[in-house]
Amino acid sequence: MHSKINPRVIALHAICSVVLNKKSLADVELPLESTDLSFAKSLIFGTIRFYHHLNDIVTPLINKPLEKDNLDLHCLLLLGAYQLLYAGTPTHAAINETVSVAEKIEKKWAKGFINAILREIDRNHKQILTTEHFSHPSWMVKKLKQDYPDQHQEIFRENNKQAPMTLRIHPSIGRQNYQQQLHSIGIESEPCPNTKQALILAEAINVSQLPRFFEGSCYVQDASAQLAGQILNPKTGELILDACCAPGGKTTHLAELCTDARIVAIDSDQNRLTRVEENIERFQLKNIVLKQGDAHNKVWWDGQLFDKILLDAPCSATGVIRRHPDIKLLRKPRDIKQLVKIQASILDNLWTCLKPSGTLLYATCSVLKAENEQQIENFLQRTKDAQHEAIELDWGMGEIGRQQLPSHEFDGFYYAKLTKLN
């Protein structure tokens, strides 16, 4: 099969899966040798990242609407335009190699059509790139401008960058020690402010290159997500619930910070729980009990009240768009209303599982106020025994909880710490 040897054909199939079939990038299988895989991925992620800008350029240049069976050619034009405008691919390669894909997908007749449009884009590329375009869906642009009148442009810019690879170093090894180990094998990194275990790598690498990775030396996890364990600060003898725990990054962090705390970790998805199990095994942690359970109800609960609860709530993931650019295509405005309802329902349910004077930490990887500040304000209004507690960290902004916007060091993230009154 041609597709196995041509990274642009692979990229096209993946782009069509997201754009035409509304499939998540995480669910797209890439049948490629590792040497071509990184190139194919860079084309896929780049084209999806700048989809809205590329689409606004390509669409007006197609004189006659394409038939349904030929919409893959529209995606092929997006792929070519990305190479010309954003990827730094030499012009002849960007055009000729993309045109040749038409033949490989058995649409030889379209070669002239693809060639003509890509050459038109190339002629105007300077003008195109000097015209500001946020490359986000219009509903999201509107919402972010509303929520962040002064910071929305910075959010758009950060969302369109590639996220760094960040590690959480096991406390028994120590961050400085591991940084030196990395340096000795030519891997450069920098410690991340406000976090005790985070190292940001200068370049993303395969985890197999990391010293003792498979023995549990570190975990790939953004610095914002690492703060959950730091803020909750598990202590000896505490019973702690990690609700919606998959894939287990925060679960294993809580467990490694205090091996004498007992962690109950639940998730409703059995397949995702398998990943949590794999992570627990890699770290050889003995203080975690895994249960399949839905945080909306108490079917999974044995009735013992928790000292602390981490609720990493289902959310729009608008704070991690740089890691998952397909969110810009797949997320719809109606999803936000539904998510806000789900979050409120889970908050109300889990609150009754918390001890008096216990702490619940609410977390999302969203930047939308409806899911964060406003969600917590509404919860405090309807929950008389709940009290907001300030998070003492020089991180993020806000009066109710802390909201971090996407930046070089941190994903967009929100935390709110709630205490239950006696």
Coordinates of C-alpha atoms in Angstrom, one line a residue:
M1 CA 0.0 0.0 0.0
H2 CA 1.2 3.5 -0.9
S3 CA 0.0 5.0 2.3
K4 CA 2.6 2.9 4.3
I5 CA 5.5 4.6 2.6
N6 CA 4.2 8.2 2.0
P7 CA 4.0 10.4 5.1
R8 CA 1.9 13.0 3.2
V9 CA -0.7 10.3 2.4
I10 CA -0.8 9.2 6.0
A11 CA -1.1 12.9 7.1
L12 CA -4.0 13.4 4.6
H13 CA -5.9 10.3 6.0
A14 CA -5.5 11.7 9.5
I15 CA -6.6 15.2 8.6
C16 CA -9.7 13.8 6.7
S17 CA -10.5 11.7 9.8
V18 CA -10.7 14.9 12.0
V19 CA -12.1 17.4 9.5
L20 CA -14.6 15.2 7.6
N21 CA -15.4 12.4 10.1
K22 CA -15.1 14.4 13.3
K23 CA -12.7 11.8 14.8
S24 CA -10.4 12.7 17.6
L25 CA -6.6 12.8 16.7
A26 CA -6.0 10.4 19.6
D27 CA -8.2 7.8 17.9
V28 CA -6.4 8.1 14.5
E29 CA -4.1 5.1 13.8
L30 CA -0.9 6.0 12.0
P31 CA 0.6 3.0 10.2
L32 CA 4.1 4.3 9.7
E33 CA 7.7 3.4 10.4
S34 CA 9.2 5.5 13.2
T35 CA 11.5 7.5 10.8
D36 CA 8.5 8.9 8.9
L37 CA 6.2 9.1 11.9
S38 CA 7.5 12.3 13.3
F39 CA 7.3 14.1 9.9
A40 CA 3.8 12.8 9.3
K41 CA 2.7 13.9 12.8
S42 CA 4.2 17.4 12.3
L43 CA 2.1 17.8 9.2
I44 CA -1.0 16.4 10.8
F45 CA -0.8 18.5 14.0
G46 CA 0.3 21.7 12.1
T47 CA -2.5 21.5 9.6
I48 CA -5.1 20.9 12.3
R49 CA -3.6 23.6 14.5
F50 CA -4.0 26.2 11.8
Y51 CA -7.1 24.7 10.2
H52 CA -9.3 27.7 10.6
H53 CA -6.8 30.1 9.0
L54 CA -5.9 27.6 6.2
N55 CA -9.6 26.9 5.5
D56 CA -10.3 30.7 5.1
I57 CA -7.5 30.9 2.6
V58 CA -8.3 27.7 0.6
T59 CA -12.1 27.9 0.4
P60 CA -12.4 31.1 -1.7
L61 CA -9.9 29.8 -4.2
I62 CA -12.1 26.7 -5.1
N63 CA -14.4 28.1 -7.8
K64 CA -16.9 25.2 -7.8
P65 CA -17.9 23.4 -4.6
L66 CA -16.3 20.0 -4.4
E67 CA -18.6 16.9 -4.5
K68 CA -18.8 14.9 -1.2
D69 CA -16.5 12.2 -2.6
N70 CA -13.8 14.7 -3.4
L71 CA -13.8 16.6 -0.1
D72 CA -10.4 14.9 0.7
L73 CA -9.0 17.2 -2.0
H74 CA -10.0 20.2 0.2
C75 CA -8.1 18.6 3.0
L76 CA -5.1 18.0 0.6
L77 CA -5.1 21.7 -0.2
L78 CA -5.1 22.5 3.6
L79 CA -2.1 20.2 3.9
G80 CA -0.3 21.9 1.0
A81 CA -1.1 25.4 2.3
Y82 CA 0.2 24.5 5.8
Q83 CA 3.6 23.5 4.3
L84 CA 3.8 26.7 2.2
L85 CA 2.8 29.1 5.0
Y86 CA 3.8 27.6 8.3
A87 CA 6.1 24.6 8.0
G88 CA 9.0 26.2 6.3
T89 CA 8.9 23.4 3.6
P90 CA 10.8 24.5 0.4
T91 CA 8.2 25.8 -2.1
H92 CA 8.9 23.1 -4.8
A93 CA 8.6 20.3 -2.3
A94 CA 5.5 21.7 -0.7
I95 CA 3.7 22.0 -4.1
N96 CA 5.1 19.0 -6.0
E97 CA 4.9 16.5 -3.2
T98 CA 1.4 17.5 -2.3
V99 CA 0.3 17.4 -6.0
S100 CA 1.7 13.9 -6.3
V101 CA -0.5 12.8 -3.4
A102 CA -3.5 13.3 -5.7
E103 CA -2.2 10.5 -7.9
K104 CA -1.5 8.3 -4.9
I105 CA -5.1 8.5 -3.8
E106 CA -6.2 7.7 -7.3
K107 CA -7.3 11.2 -8.3
K108 CA -4.8 12.0 -11.0
W109 CA -7.3 14.2 -12.7
A110 CA -7.0 16.7 -9.7
K111 CA -3.3 17.3 -10.1
G112 CA -3.7 20.5 -12.2
F113 CA -6.4 21.8 -9.8
I114 CA -4.2 21.3 -6.7
N115 CA -1.1 22.7 -8.4
A116 CA -2.9 25.9 -9.5
I117 CA -4.4 26.7 -6.1
L118 CA -1.1 26.0 -4.2
R119 CA 0.8 28.3 -6.6
E120 CA -1.8 31.0 -6.1
I121 CA -1.3 30.7 -2.3
D122 CA 2.5 30.8 -2.7
R123 CA 2.3 34.0 -4.8
N124 CA 0.3 35.7 -2.0
H125 CA 2.0 34.1 1.0
K126 CA 3.6 37.4 2.4
Q127 CA 0.3 39.2 2.3
I128 CA -1.5 36.2 3.9
L129 CA 1.0 36.0 6.8
T130 CA 0.9 39.7 7.5
T131 CA -2.9 39.6 8.0
E132 CA -3.8 38.7 11.6
H133 CA -5.8 35.5 12.0
F134 CA -6.4 33.8 15.3
S135 CA -7.1 30.4 13.7
H136 CA -9.8 29.5 16.2
P137 CA -13.5 28.9 15.6
S138 CA -15.6 32.1 15.8
W139 CA -17.6 31.0 18.8
M140 CA -14.4 30.3 20.8
V141 CA -12.9 33.7 19.7
K142 CA -16.1 35.4 20.9
K143 CA -16.1 33.6 24.3
L144 CA -12.4 34.1 25.0
K145 CA -12.6 37.8 24.1
Q146 CA -15.6 38.0 26.5
D147 CA -13.8 36.2 29.4
Y148 CA -10.4 37.8 28.8
P149 CA -10.7 41.2 27.2
D150 CA -7.0 41.9 27.9
Q151 CA -5.4 38.5 27.5
H152 CA -7.3 36.8 24.6
Q153 CA -4.7 37.5 21.9
E154 CA -2.0 35.9 24.1
I155 CA -4.2 32.8 24.6
F156 CA -4.7 32.4 20.9
R157 CA -0.9 32.8 20.3
E158 CA 0.0 30.2 22.9
N159 CA -2.7 27.8 21.7
N160 CA -1.1 27.9 18.2
K161 CA 2.3 26.9 19.5
Q162 CA 3.6 23.4 20.2
A163 CA 3.6 22.5 23.9
P164 CA 6.9 21.6 25.6
M165 CA 7.5 18.1 27.0
T166 CA 7.5 18.4 30.8
L167 CA 8.5 15.6 33.3
R168 CA 7.5 15.0 36.9
I169 CA 10.6 13.6 38.6
H170 CA 10.1 11.0 41.3
P171 CA 10.7 12.6 44.8
S172 CA 13.2 9.8 45.7
I173 CA 15.5 10.9 42.9
G174 CA 15.2 14.6 43.1
R175 CA 14.8 17.2 40.3
Q176 CA 18.4 18.5 40.4
N177 CA 19.9 15.1 40.4
Y178 CA 17.8 13.9 37.4
Q179 CA 18.5 17.2 35.5
Q180 CA 22.2 16.3 35.8
Q181 CA 21.6 12.8 34.6
L182 CA 19.8 14.2 31.6
H183 CA 22.5 16.7 30.9
S184 CA 25.2 14.0 31.0
I185 CA 23.5 12.2 28.1
G186 CA 22.9 15.4 26.1
I187 CA 19.3 16.1 27.1
E188 CA 18.8 19.8 28.2
S189 CA 16.1 20.9 30.6
E190 CA 15.0 23.7 32.9
P191 CA 13.2 23.5 36.3
C192 CA 9.7 24.9 36.3
P193 CA 8.8 27.7 38.7
N194 CA 6.3 27.1 41.5
T195 CA 6.6 23.3 41.1
K196 CA 8.9 21.0 43.1
Q197 CA 9.3 18.1 40.6
A198 CA 8.8 19.6 37.1
L199 CA 11.5 19.7 34.5
I200 CA 10.8 21.2 31.1
L201 CA 12.8 19.6 28.3
A202 CA 14.4 21.8 25.6
E203 CA 13.1 19.4 23.0
A204 CA 10.6 16.6 23.0
I205 CA 12.1 13.1 22.9
N206 CA 11.0 9.5 23.0
V207 CA 10.5 8.3 26.6
S208 CA 12.8 5.4 26.0
Q209 CA 15.7 7.9 26.0
L210 CA 14.9 9.0 29.6
P211 CA 17.1 7.3 32.3
R212 CA 15.2 4.5 34.0
F213 CA 11.8 5.7 32.7
F214 CA 10.3 2.2 32.7
E215 CA 11.4 1.7 36.3
G216 CA 9.4 4.8 37.4
S217 CA 12.1 7.6 37.5
C218 CA 9.7 10.1 36.0
Y219 CA 6.3 10.7 34.4
V220 CA 5.4 12.9 31.4
Q221 CA 3.0 15.5 32.9
D222 CA 2.5 19.2 32.4
A223 CA 3.6 21.4 35.2
S224 CA 0.0 22.8 35.8
A225 CA -1.3 19.2 36.4
Q226 CA 1.6 18.5 38.8
L227 CA 0.3 21.2 41.1
A228 CA -2.7 19.1 42.2
G229 CA -0.6 16.9 44.4
Q230 CA 1.4 19.9 45.7
I231 CA -1.8 21.8 46.7
L232 CA -3.6 18.7 48.2
N233 CA -0.4 17.8 50.1
P234 CA -1.4 14.2 51.2
K235 CA -0.5 13.2 54.8
T236 CA 0.1 9.9 56.6
G237 CA -3.2 8.1 57.4
E238 CA -5.4 10.2 55.2
L239 CA -8.1 8.7 52.9
I240 CA -8.0 10.5 49.6
L241 CA -10.4 10.2 46.6
D242 CA -9.2 10.8 43.1
A243 CA -12.4 11.1 41.1
C244 CA -12.2 10.9 37.2
C245 CA -8.7 9.6 37.7
A246 CA -7.6 8.3 34.2
P247 CA -4.9 8.2 32.9
G248 CA -3.5 8.2 36.4
G249 CA -1.0 11.1 36.4
K250 CA -2.4 12.8 39.4
T251 CA -3.3 9.5 41.1
T252 CA 0.3 8.3 41.1
H253 CA 1.6 11.7 42.1
L254 CA -0.6 11.7 45.3
A255 CA 0.5 8.2 46.1
E256 CA 4.2 8.9 45.6
L257 CA 4.1 12.1 47.7
C258 CA 2.9 10.1 50.7
T259 CA 3.1 6.4 50.6
D260 CA 1.3 6.2 53.9
A261 CA -1.8 7.9 52.6
R262 CA -4.6 5.7 51.1
I263 CA -5.8 6.7 47.7
V264 CA -9.1 5.5 46.2
A265 CA -9.1 6.2 42.4
I266 CA -12.3 5.9 40.4
D267 CA -13.1 6.3 36.7
S268 CA -16.2 5.3 34.8
D269 CA -14.3 4.0 31.7
Q270 CA -12.8 0.5 32.2
N271 CA -10.4 0.9 29.2
R272 CA -9.0 4.1 30.7
L273 CA -8.6 2.4 34.0
T274 CA -6.3 -0.1 32.3
R275 CA -3.9 2.8 31.6
V276 CA -4.1 3.9 35.3
E277 CA -3.2 0.3 36.3
E278 CA -0.2 0.3 33.9
N279 CA 1.1 3.5 35.5
I280 CA 0.6 2.2 39.0
E281 CA 2.6 -0.9 38.1
R282 CA 5.4 1.1 36.6
F283 CA 5.8 3.1 39.8
Q284 CA 5.2 0.0 42.0
L285 CA 2.8 1.8 44.2
K286 CA 0.9 -0.1 46.9
N287 CA -1.3 2.5 48.4
I288 CA -3.9 2.9 45.6
V289 CA -7.3 1.1 45.3
L290 CA -8.7 1.3 41.8
K291 CA -12.5 1.1 41.2
Q292 CA -14.7 1.5 38.2
G293 CA -17.2 4.1 39.3
D294 CA -19.2 7.1 38.1
A295 CA -18.5 10.3 40.1
H296 CA -22.2 11.2 39.5
N297 CA -23.4 8.6 41.9
K298 CA -22.3 6.6 45.0
V299 CA -22.7 3.0 43.7
W300 CA -18.9 2.5 44.0
W301 CA -18.6 4.1 47.6
D302 CA -18.3 2.1 50.8
G303 CA -19.6 4.9 52.9
Q304 CA -16.3 5.9 54.5
L305 CA -15.9 9.7 54.4
F306 CA -12.7 11.1 52.7
D307 CA -10.2 13.5 54.3
K308 CA -9.5 14.9 50.8
I309 CA -11.0 14.7 47.4
L310 CA -9.4 15.6 44.0
L311 CA -12.1 16.3 41.4
D312 CA -10.3 16.6 38.0
A313 CA -13.6 17.4 36.4
P314 CA -14.7 16.6 32.8
C315 CA -14.2 19.8 30.9
S316 CA -13.8 21.5 27.5
A317 CA -10.0 21.1 27.6
T318 CA -9.7 24.6 26.2
G319 CA -6.5 25.1 28.2
V320 CA -4.7 22.3 26.4
I321 CA -5.5 23.2 22.8
R322 CA -1.7 23.4 22.0
R323 CA -1.5 19.7 22.9
H324 CA -4.8 18.7 21.3
P325 CA -5.4 21.1 18.4
D326 CA -8.4 19.0 17.2
I327 CA -10.3 20.5 20.1
K328 CA -10.8 23.6 18.0
L329 CA -12.6 21.5 15.4
L330 CA -14.5 19.0 17.6
R331 CA -15.7 21.2 20.5
K332 CA -19.0 22.9 20.0
P333 CA -20.7 25.7 22.1
R334 CA -23.5 23.4 23.2
D335 CA -20.8 21.1 24.7
I336 CA -19.9 23.8 27.3
K337 CA -23.5 24.1 28.7
Q338 CA -23.6 20.3 29.0
L339 CA -20.2 20.1 30.7
V340 CA -21.1 22.8 33.2
K341 CA -24.2 20.8 34.2
I342 CA -22.1 17.6 34.6
Q343 CA -19.4 19.4 36.7
A344 CA -22.1 20.8 39.0
S345 CA -23.7 17.4 39.4
I346 CA -20.4 15.7 40.3
L347 CA -19.4 18.5 42.7
D348 CA -22.7 18.1 44.6
N349 CA -22.4 14.3 44.7
L350 CA -18.8 14.2 45.9
W351 CA -19.3 16.9 48.5
T352 CA -21.4 14.5 50.5
C353 CA -18.5 12.0 50.6
L354 CA -16.2 14.5 52.3
K355 CA -15.5 14.7 56.0
P356 CA -16.2 17.8 58.0
S357 CA -13.1 20.1 57.8
G358 CA -12.0 18.0 54.8
T359 CA -10.7 19.6 51.5
L360 CA -12.0 19.2 48.0
L361 CA -9.7 20.4 45.2
Y362 CA -11.6 21.2 42.0
A363 CA -9.5 21.1 38.8
T364 CA -10.1 21.6 35.1
C365 CA -7.8 22.0 32.1
S366 CA -10.2 24.7 30.8
V367 CA -9.8 28.5 30.5
L368 CA -13.6 29.2 30.3
K369 CA -15.0 31.0 33.3
A370 CA -18.3 29.2 33.1
E371 CA -16.5 25.9 33.9
N372 CA -14.2 27.5 36.5
E373 CA -14.8 30.7 38.6
Q374 CA -18.5 30.8 37.8
Q375 CA -19.0 27.1 38.5
I376 CA -17.4 27.5 42.0
E377 CA -19.2 30.7 42.8
N378 CA -22.5 28.9 42.0
F379 CA -21.5 25.9 44.1
L380 CA -20.6 28.1 47.1
Q381 CA -23.9 29.9 46.9
R382 CA -25.9 26.7 47.0
T383 CA -23.7 24.8 49.5
K384 CA -23.9 26.3 52.9
D385 CA -21.2 24.2 54.5
A386 CA -18.6 25.0 51.8
Q387 CA -15.9 27.6 52.2
H388 CA -13.4 28.8 49.6
E389 CA -9.8 28.6 50.7
A390 CA -7.1 30.7 49.0
I391 CA -4.3 28.8 47.1
E392 CA -1.0 30.2 48.3
L393 CA 0.9 30.0 45.0
D394 CA 2.4 32.6 42.7
W395 CA 0.6 31.0 39.8
G396 CA -2.4 32.1 37.8
M397 CA -4.9 34.8 38.7
G398 CA -8.4 35.2 40.1
E399 CA -10.2 35.8 43.4
I400 CA -12.1 32.5 43.4
G401 CA -9.6 29.8 42.8
R402 CA -6.6 30.3 40.5
Q403 CA -6.8 30.4 36.8
Q404 CA -3.6 29.8 34.8
L405 CA -3.7 30.8 31.1
P406 CA -1.5 28.9 28.6
S407 CA 2.1 30.0 28.8
H408 CA 5.5 28.4 27.9
E409 CA 5.8 26.7 31.3
F410 CA 2.2 25.9 32.0
D411 CA -0.9 24.5 30.3
G412 CA -4.2 26.5 30.8
F413 CA -5.5 25.2 34.1
Y414 CA -7.9 26.0 37.0
Y415 CA -7.8 25.0 40.7
A416 CA -10.2 25.9 43.4
K417 CA -9.7 24.7 47.0
L418 CA -12.9 24.1 49.1
T419 CA -13.1 23.3 52.8
K420 CA -16.1 21.6 54.4
L421 CA -17.2 23.4 57.6
N422 CA -17.9 21.4 60.8

